[in-house]
Each structure stands twice: as structure tokens, then as C-alpha cells.
């Protein structure tokens, strides 16, 4: 289904956001096959719906059994985080209107499952990652012919374990968001380990509900072997000690801080309190967006590829479908976001030079004279500022060239200490790779060009080494994702890109994004 058709049908169906699925009951004594072609033509307005009926000669599509199967599938749409969209409203008694309403609902739900309820190419100025494409019109017809509407719909979303883990987490949080209260912790002074504060019991409750702290009947919350899962214990619950901020609680707070991109200091301050106060509704919304982002992606990506999750600032190198290397990266800061794109890596560049873009020159190098440029190992060439090769070059000692029109690429850096930060959205849009020389050596080895690469490095001047086989690089943005151990990880929506998706999925998007303060760094680089 084309994008315009998808948008038209979803707009037609998304009325009032969340609500119980209307059953749209079809009387058993009202056979739909008696509907006239003229009546169907009068009711079918969406382009995809009209094409569907044209392909079947303007004959009614739905029997009672197939309609019941569709309604059964829709009743479980929370499995895909789509329960805030009402796909099927109460239908009129007119058979043609009822048949078209069922078709509209089936096409829209199938499109949402197979390709996403939203189109990323409409949401973002730059989105070049290949998107899923499924032939929804012919798929629905085949499912109706075989009496397998429910089975067909179940086959459309991603079938991998990560999608299932996100789905399971959504269903769990959906139940919690519907009926479980969440503590509201007021602001106040900073809380350090060993200090007492009346807010500690509420903090412990929030940590437990978020899965970072496990309740225990132990008498001493700080007892037990190192490495155990932090437990609140009665030392934070009984008597006067229930206000004590224990080391176990600090460990739980540090884990939460690390996962959500905060300073990992274990201190309960304003930023940490804001996260602790994010109850199940906020995380439910984040999971629904995570499921949607995964539905955008093609089901069979290249078996050899490099995926960069810019929200987590992490790179994964995949070969034959398995992750063989992971490492930290530094990506674009919130005002210089790394775009969501896919491009082939086609060569390694040893000892690269860096031609400073006009935007960076204007913002950070304007007014510098020849002496200041020399101190940065820079010269002017044909009106451009160029940084010469060397260990202090902004690109470091290796650049991984991508073939794209946005001048985005992966590279080394001279500011390697920044990889120790938990929040690594710090660059001007390009992707800096931790221990990049090691990564380049690995790629060279996998491509059988180790000797060429080592010779290029030894020259000391900028040297290009082509890769015999291009490697697809995908720059993704997934704040909520599943790690290699199967755990759901929550990172900050640093760019605020979840909000538009959440709104189109039927969620209240107000207050869904917390701005991130990017530290001022004496760090020049793309």
C-alpha cells in the first residue's frame, strides 16, 4: 500500500485515541455477499480500499467467520502496542458500509503490523534506511480466500525474539499503567549514600516497580555477596532505618542512571528524580514507539552490516546474522543530530585529513589567524580550512568512508576520553568509534586486506584502501531496545524523536521528552 493510502486509512480510523474495540457485530442472518457493487462503490473512499474491491470485481469480501477472525485479532492489538488506535468503529446496519468498514480496518491494521502505522520518511527530513514493504492488498485477499485472516495478521509483524521481548514488556506495563499507582517523589536536597531522607521509601518503591531493586526479607540490605541483584531489604523499610539511602539502593540508582543516559554517580538529584517519577505510562509509550520503529525495518537485513544505535551511542558489527563486535560510539548532539540513514562503507582511510565544514568553521573557528590554525595543525587550501594528518586530527588515525550525500561517516578521534561518558551525544553528526584502529584492523582482516591496510597506515600520509565488499551501515535511533542478553534497555529520547511517533500511535505526547543539557567541551570534530 502506498504511503498516501496508508495515511488516509489511518486518519479515517484514528478517532478519539484509546478505547475499547467495538465489536461491529454482523447479524448472522445478514449475508454480506448480497451487497451490490454500486453500494460498495458508494462506501469505499480510500484509494487502497477501492483498489481491493476493484481487484475482486466489486464483490463483498466478508463472511461472519472472517469478520469474527478480524475482530479477534484486533482485540489483541496491544501485543503490538497498537491498542491506542481504534481500527474498527461501530458500523451501520447497512451491509455495504459494514463490509467496507471491515476492509478498511483489516488493511489499516495489516499495514501497521507489516510496515508500521507511521511512515518515517514523512516524519523525518532524512530517513534513508530501507523500510519494510508488504503487499497488503493481495495478502488480505489470499487470507480471505483461505479463511486465514487471523493467522495472516499474526505473521506480519517481526517474528524475532527482540520484538517479542518488547511486546511482552509492553503487555506487562500496559496492565500496570491501567491499574497500578506510581509514587510521586517531590524535589528536595541531593541524597547521597548513607544519608537519611523522608523520600527514601518512595524512591525504593519506584526502583522496585521499575525493576531495578528487588524486595527482600533480609535483615540487612547491605548483606550478601557482591554482584547480587540490589535489594531494598528491611534496613530501608523497618523502623527509623526506612529513611536510610543504602549502598544497595545506590547500586540500583546507578544502574538506572547508566541505562537512561544520566551521570552514573548514584546520587539522587533532580535528573534522577525526574526519571524515578516516570511511571508505567511513560515507559509503556516508549515501548509502543520501540515496537513501531522495529516494524519499519526490513525483515531480512544484510547478514553483514554495521548497526549504530545513536540513542544508545553503541555500535554492533554483524556477520552472518550474529553480532561479532560491539563498542561505544559518540554521535551527534541534540542540535546536530546524526540522521537516520543507511549507506555502504566502501573504504578505509589511513591518516585522514579533515576538511572543516563551513558550519563548524563559522561556529567554532571564525576569526582564527594563521598562527592559531598552525597550533591546531591546520592550513587553508582553496578557501577551506584543512587539518593535516596526525594523532590529534579530529578524525584520529582512521576514517570509515560511507557513500552518502550527507557527508556522514565513521571515524577515530583524538578526544578519546569522551568515550567514558554515559551520555555520548556530543559530536556534530558523524560517528566516532571507540578504539577505531582496532575496529579498522578487524574489518581489514575480515576483508582480506590486512597487508594493504598496514602499509597504508605506515605511510603517515592520507591513503585510501578500498574494501573488496561494501558493508552496509545503518544509523538507527532506538532509545528503547533489547540487549544481547534479552533485557529491555531504556535510554533517553535525547533527540525528542519519539514524540511525533507516540502522537500518531494515539498516545498523549505532552511532556514525553526531557531536554538534555550537552556539556560545553573544548572538542573540535565532525
mmCIF file of N, CA, C and O in Angstrom, residues 275 278 281-283 285-286 289 477 479 491-503 507-515:
data_model
loop_
_atom_site.group_PDB
_atom_site.id
_atom_site.type_symbol
_atom_site.label_atom_id
_atom_site.label_comp_id
_atom_site.label_asym_id
_atom_site.label_seq_id
_atom_site.Cartn_x
_atom_site.Cartn_y
_atom_site.Cartn_z
ATOM 1 N N UNK A 275 13.482 10.855 36.394
ATOM 2 C CA UNK A 275 13.375 9.502 35.845
ATOM 3 C C UNK A 275 12.589 8.587 36.770
ATOM 4 O O UNK A 275 11.787 7.770 36.327
ATOM 5 N N UNK A 278 8.980 8.840 36.339
ATOM 6 C CA UNK A 278 8.407 8.375 35.065
ATOM 7 C C UNK A 278 7.788 7.006 35.289
ATOM 8 O O UNK A 278 8.464 5.987 35.321
ATOM 9 N N UNK A 281 3.111 4.559 32.550
ATOM 10 C CA UNK A 281 2.538 5.156 31.338
ATOM 11 C C UNK A 281 3.627 5.664 30.401
ATOM 12 O O UNK A 281 3.555 5.459 29.183
ATOM 13 N N UNK A 282 4.645 6.312 30.966
ATOM 14 C CA UNK A 282 5.717 6.841 30.126
ATOM 15 C C UNK A 282 6.515 5.717 29.484
ATOM 16 O O UNK A 282 6.886 5.793 28.300
ATOM 17 N N UNK A 283 6.767 4.662 30.236
ATOM 18 C CA UNK A 283 7.545 3.555 29.670
ATOM 19 C C UNK A 283 6.704 2.724 28.705
ATOM 20 O O UNK A 283 7.220 2.169 27.728
ATOM 21 N N UNK A 285 4.526 3.996 26.709
ATOM 22 C CA UNK A 285 4.597 4.790 25.479
ATOM 23 C C UNK A 285 5.925 4.540 24.754
ATOM 24 O O UNK A 285 5.953 4.378 23.526
ATOM 25 N N UNK A 286 7.022 4.516 25.515
ATOM 26 C CA UNK A 286 8.332 4.285 24.907
ATOM 27 C C UNK A 286 8.398 2.913 24.248
ATOM 28 O O UNK A 286 8.995 2.747 23.180
ATOM 29 N N UNK A 289 6.494 2.893 20.917
ATOM 30 C CA UNK A 289 7.316 3.519 19.877
ATOM 31 C C UNK A 289 8.430 2.576 19.433
ATOM 32 O O UNK A 289 8.744 2.479 18.243
ATOM 33 N N UNK A 477 17.884 4.882 15.363
ATOM 34 C CA UNK A 477 17.611 5.643 16.591
ATOM 35 C C UNK A 477 16.576 4.860 17.394
ATOM 36 O O UNK A 477 15.383 4.937 17.130
ATOM 37 N N UNK A 479 15.774 4.416 21.263
ATOM 38 C CA UNK A 479 16.011 4.669 22.690
ATOM 39 C C UNK A 479 15.654 3.485 23.587
ATOM 40 O O UNK A 479 16.288 3.282 24.623
ATOM 41 N N UNK A 491 16.934 3.970 27.207
ATOM 42 C CA UNK A 491 17.802 5.132 27.095
ATOM 43 C C UNK A 491 16.933 6.382 26.907
ATOM 44 O O UNK A 491 15.753 6.297 26.582
ATOM 45 N N UNK A 492 17.562 7.527 27.110
ATOM 46 C CA UNK A 492 16.834 8.775 26.936
ATOM 47 C C UNK A 492 16.495 9.019 25.467
ATOM 48 O O UNK A 492 17.268 8.696 24.567
ATOM 49 N N UNK A 493 15.344 9.607 25.243
ATOM 50 C CA UNK A 493 14.981 10.105 23.913
ATOM 51 C C UNK A 493 15.674 11.450 23.739
ATOM 52 O O UNK A 493 15.049 12.514 23.787
ATOM 53 N N UNK A 494 16.989 11.387 23.545
ATOM 54 C CA UNK A 494 17.817 12.587 23.563
ATOM 55 C C UNK A 494 17.392 13.580 22.479
ATOM 56 O O UNK A 494 17.393 14.796 22.701
ATOM 57 N N UNK A 495 17.037 13.076 21.311
ATOM 58 C CA UNK A 495 16.668 13.953 20.204
ATOM 59 C C UNK A 495 15.191 14.371 20.242
ATOM 60 O O UNK A 495 14.772 15.204 19.437
ATOM 61 N N UNK A 496 14.395 13.743 21.116
ATOM 62 C CA UNK A 496 12.967 14.050 21.153
ATOM 63 C C UNK A 496 12.212 13.511 19.951
ATOM 64 O O UNK A 496 11.118 13.992 19.619
ATOM 65 N N UNK A 497 12.750 12.493 19.295
ATOM 66 C CA UNK A 497 12.141 11.966 18.076
ATOM 67 C C UNK A 497 11.005 10.979 18.346
ATOM 68 O O UNK A 497 10.308 10.568 17.414
ATOM 69 N N UNK A 498 10.801 10.592 19.602
ATOM 70 C CA UNK A 498 9.714 9.670 19.910
ATOM 71 C C UNK A 498 8.359 10.370 19.919
ATOM 72 O O UNK A 498 7.326 9.730 19.748
ATOM 73 N N UNK A 499 8.362 11.669 20.162
ATOM 74 C CA UNK A 499 7.106 12.364 20.414
ATOM 75 C C UNK A 499 6.139 12.275 19.242
ATOM 76 O O UNK A 499 4.943 11.958 19.425
ATOM 77 N N UNK A 500 6.599 12.551 18.029
ATOM 78 C CA UNK A 500 5.704 12.528 16.862
ATOM 79 C C UNK A 500 5.153 11.136 16.617
ATOM 80 O O UNK A 500 3.986 10.973 16.236
ATOM 81 N N UNK A 501 5.973 10.116 16.844
ATOM 82 C CA UNK A 501 5.509 8.742 16.650
ATOM 83 C C UNK A 501 4.448 8.406 17.684
ATOM 84 O O UNK A 501 3.394 7.840 17.361
ATOM 85 N N UNK A 502 4.717 8.740 18.943
ATOM 86 C CA UNK A 502 3.757 8.452 20.010
ATOM 87 C C UNK A 502 2.410 9.106 19.717
ATOM 88 O O UNK A 502 1.349 8.490 19.935
ATOM 89 N N UNK A 503 2.437 10.320 19.225
ATOM 90 C CA UNK A 503 1.188 11.018 18.921
ATOM 91 C C UNK A 503 0.402 10.281 17.852
ATOM 92 O O UNK A 503 -0.824 10.109 17.972
ATOM 93 N N UNK A 507 -1.101 8.122 21.536
ATOM 94 C CA UNK A 507 -0.721 8.460 22.902
ATOM 95 C C UNK A 507 -0.742 9.970 23.091
ATOM 96 O O UNK A 507 -0.557 10.734 22.142
ATOM 97 N N UNK A 508 -0.891 10.380 24.351
ATOM 98 C CA UNK A 508 -0.706 11.778 24.702
ATOM 99 C C UNK A 508 0.790 12.039 24.699
ATOM 100 O O UNK A 508 1.523 11.477 25.517
ATOM 101 N N UNK A 509 1.253 12.886 23.790
ATOM 102 C CA UNK A 509 2.693 13.106 23.659
ATOM 103 C C UNK A 509 3.185 14.285 24.473
ATOM 104 O O UNK A 509 4.365 14.612 24.430
ATOM 105 N N UNK A 510 2.317 14.942 25.220
ATOM 106 C CA UNK A 510 2.764 16.077 26.010
ATOM 107 C C UNK A 510 3.695 15.617 27.113
ATOM 108 O O UNK A 510 3.456 14.612 27.778
ATOM 109 N N UNK A 511 4.770 16.355 27.288
ATOM 110 C CA UNK A 511 5.720 16.033 28.353
ATOM 111 C C UNK A 511 6.500 14.761 28.144
ATOM 112 O O UNK A 511 7.102 14.250 29.075
ATOM 113 N N UNK A 512 6.531 14.247 26.906
ATOM 114 C CA UNK A 512 7.185 12.964 26.678
ATOM 115 C C UNK A 512 8.690 13.090 26.466
ATOM 116 O O UNK A 512 9.390 12.097 26.448
ATOM 117 N N UNK A 513 9.178 14.313 26.310
ATOM 118 C CA UNK A 513 10.606 14.487 26.036
ATOM 119 C C UNK A 513 11.221 15.420 27.071
ATOM 120 O O UNK A 513 10.708 16.496 27.332
ATOM 121 N N UNK A 514 12.296 14.970 27.675
ATOM 122 C CA UNK A 514 13.042 15.797 28.618
ATOM 123 C C UNK A 514 14.317 16.253 27.936
ATOM 124 O O UNK A 514 15.120 15.437 27.479
ATOM 125 N N UNK A 515 14.507 17.558 27.821
ATOM 126 C CA UNK A 515 15.680 18.078 27.126
ATOM 127 C C UNK A 515 16.948 17.702 27.879
ATOM 128 O O UNK A 515 16.959 17.587 29.097
#
